Amino acid sequence: DAGVTQSPTHLIKTRGQHVTLRCSPISGHKSVSWYQQVLGQGPQFIFQYYEKEERGRGNFPDRFSARQFPNYSSELNVNALLLGDSALYLCASSRRSTGLADTIYFGEGSWLTVV
Amino acid sequence: AQTVTQSQPEMSVQEAETVTLSCTYDTSESDYYLFWYKQPPSRQMILVIRQEAYKQQNATENRFSVNFQKAAKSFSLKISDSQLGDAAMYFCAYRSLISGNTPLVFGKGTRLSVIA
């Protein structure tokens, strides 16, 4: 089975623009989470979606939004990009929302550079 | 809020030797999970080992083992017989058991170099 897949792998945007990042979870996984990893830091939680509903949100501005589709894939949208949004955006999937024994699987990330 | 601290930004180890990576965390909760993740240059986070806080026995996965000291809020990772493929960023992470939504809280990471 394919792992968590993310697209695009790399992209460059200009300040003020909008970006959409995409994620396909592992088959059978219904929970998708997004993390932002700034260079030299550990990942920070942005959103979690389960069964197409937002189940958690980290400390990020309203410029960040996400959604989950009926096939459990997900999009992360960022509006009005700032230089500080340059980061690796990681998508993670697991079978359930509250299954703490579930292993969380990560994709290889989308590297966003804002110039 | 929970915090995770990794005090060693970089570590190095000779091939076949043993290295220990440190992690401390701060929480008021009694039930939680702790994890070590490996992030190689490919950037994909890979789970190395997991420890449930209610278990007194330290987790072990092949060459990887942890020293979990709950009272001291310490969770170190020991890598035995280090291999070149172990070179990567290692992140310690915490996951609460309290609420339904339980995101991972990561430390800043330790970059491990393996010297041939």
XYZ file of N, CA, C and O in Angstrom, chain A residues 4-13 19-24 34-35 37 85-91 106-114, chain B residues 39 41-44:
160
model
N 1.596 7.886 2.983
C 0.987 9.202 2.907
C 1.666 9.971 1.778
O 2.898 10.069 1.754
N 0.878 10.460 0.859
C 1.458 11.181 -0.273
C 1.057 12.646 -0.219
O -0.102 12.969 0.085
N 2.014 13.505 -0.531
C 1.786 14.937 -0.498
C 2.223 15.565 -1.809
O 3.183 15.108 -2.440
N 1.520 16.618 -2.183
C 1.906 17.366 -3.376
C 1.598 18.846 -3.185
O 0.657 19.187 -2.453
N 2.365 19.724 -3.818
C 3.622 19.427 -4.499
C 4.737 19.187 -3.493
O 4.578 19.441 -2.305
N 5.894 18.727 -3.932
C 7.008 18.488 -3.018
C 7.758 19.766 -2.727
O 8.271 19.958 -1.615
N 7.850 20.627 -3.712
C 8.509 21.918 -3.543
C 7.692 22.975 -4.289
O 7.153 22.695 -5.362
N 7.626 24.165 -3.699
C 7.025 25.267 -4.433
C 7.524 26.585 -3.870
O 7.873 26.681 -2.691
N 7.544 27.577 -4.761
C 7.969 28.928 -4.404
C 6.810 29.875 -4.684
O 6.229 29.846 -5.775
N 6.487 30.687 -3.687
C 5.397 31.651 -3.820
C 5.893 33.042 -3.423
O 6.892 33.182 -2.710
N -1.639 29.648 -1.291
C -1.101 28.333 -1.637
C -2.054 27.239 -1.157
O -2.729 27.384 -0.128
N -2.122 26.171 -1.938
C -2.892 24.989 -1.558
C -1.979 23.774 -1.574
O -1.324 23.506 -2.585
N -1.910 23.064 -0.474
C -1.124 21.854 -0.357
C -2.081 20.678 -0.218
O -3.118 20.782 0.449
N -1.697 19.548 -0.801
C -2.596 18.402 -0.840
C -1.981 17.176 -0.188
O -0.770 16.987 -0.225
N -2.863 16.356 0.355
C -2.415 15.173 1.079
C -3.392 14.025 0.855
O -4.612 14.201 0.968
N -2.847 12.859 0.563
C -3.656 11.641 0.488
C -3.198 10.697 1.585
O -2.025 10.308 1.606
N -2.133 18.130 9.958
C -1.126 18.962 9.292
C -0.192 19.558 10.338
O -0.650 20.006 11.407
N 1.091 19.572 10.005
C 2.114 20.158 10.872
C 2.994 21.089 10.028
O 3.258 20.819 8.858
N 6.803 22.676 9.909
C 8.152 22.525 10.441
C 9.045 23.608 9.857
O 9.502 23.512 8.722
N 6.024 32.111 6.635
C 5.306 30.876 6.324
C 6.201 29.876 5.600
O 5.775 28.736 5.372
N 7.404 30.282 5.246
C 8.344 29.370 4.598
C 8.669 28.235 5.557
O 9.153 28.467 6.674
N 8.387 27.034 5.136
C 8.527 25.888 6.034
C 8.253 24.605 5.269
O 7.793 24.623 4.123
N 8.531 23.497 5.943
C 8.115 22.179 5.459
C 6.753 21.875 6.074
O 6.596 21.946 7.299
N 5.783 21.568 5.250
C 4.435 21.258 5.735
C 4.237 19.753 5.637
O 4.259 19.177 4.554
N 4.045 19.150 6.793
C 3.920 17.706 6.883
C 2.469 17.298 7.080
O 1.750 17.906 7.882
N 2.073 16.279 6.366
C 0.756 15.685 6.545
C 0.949 14.345 7.237
O 1.915 13.615 6.958
N 3.669 9.749 8.626
C 3.904 11.048 8.015
C 4.259 10.900 6.539
O 4.871 9.907 6.128
N 3.889 11.916 5.773
C 4.353 12.021 4.405
C 5.718 12.692 4.366
O 6.279 13.048 5.407
N 6.247 12.873 3.159
C 7.566 13.477 3.023
C 7.516 15.004 3.019
O 8.550 15.651 3.007
N 6.328 15.544 3.022
C 6.188 16.976 3.182
C 6.201 17.773 1.892
O 6.610 17.291 0.828
N 5.690 18.989 2.019
C 5.738 19.970 0.938
C 6.579 21.134 1.415
O 6.266 21.735 2.456
N 7.653 21.382 0.682
C 8.555 22.470 1.099
C 8.121 23.750 0.426
O 8.222 23.900 -0.777
N 7.637 24.722 1.236
C 7.163 26.006 0.733
C 8.184 27.094 1.011
O 8.614 27.264 2.155
N 8.558 27.804 -0.026
C 9.434 28.960 0.117
C 8.646 30.197 -0.305
O 8.097 30.238 -1.408
N 8.595 31.189 0.565
C 7.915 32.440 0.256
C 8.974 33.527 0.058
O 9.831 33.738 0.923
N 14.004 11.648 11.412
C 13.759 12.358 10.164
C 15.051 12.396 9.349
O 15.922 13.216 9.576
N 17.318 12.797 5.694
C 17.290 13.871 4.695
C 16.079 13.814 3.759
O 15.682 14.823 3.204
N 15.473 12.658 3.619
C 14.253 12.550 2.794
C 13.086 13.310 3.421
O 12.062 13.506 2.764
N 13.229 13.711 4.679
C 12.271 14.544 5.418
C 11.095 13.777 5.997
O 10.322 14.335 6.774
N 10.927 12.520 5.643
C 9.785 11.785 6.167
C 10.019 11.383 7.610
O 11.033 10.776 7.944
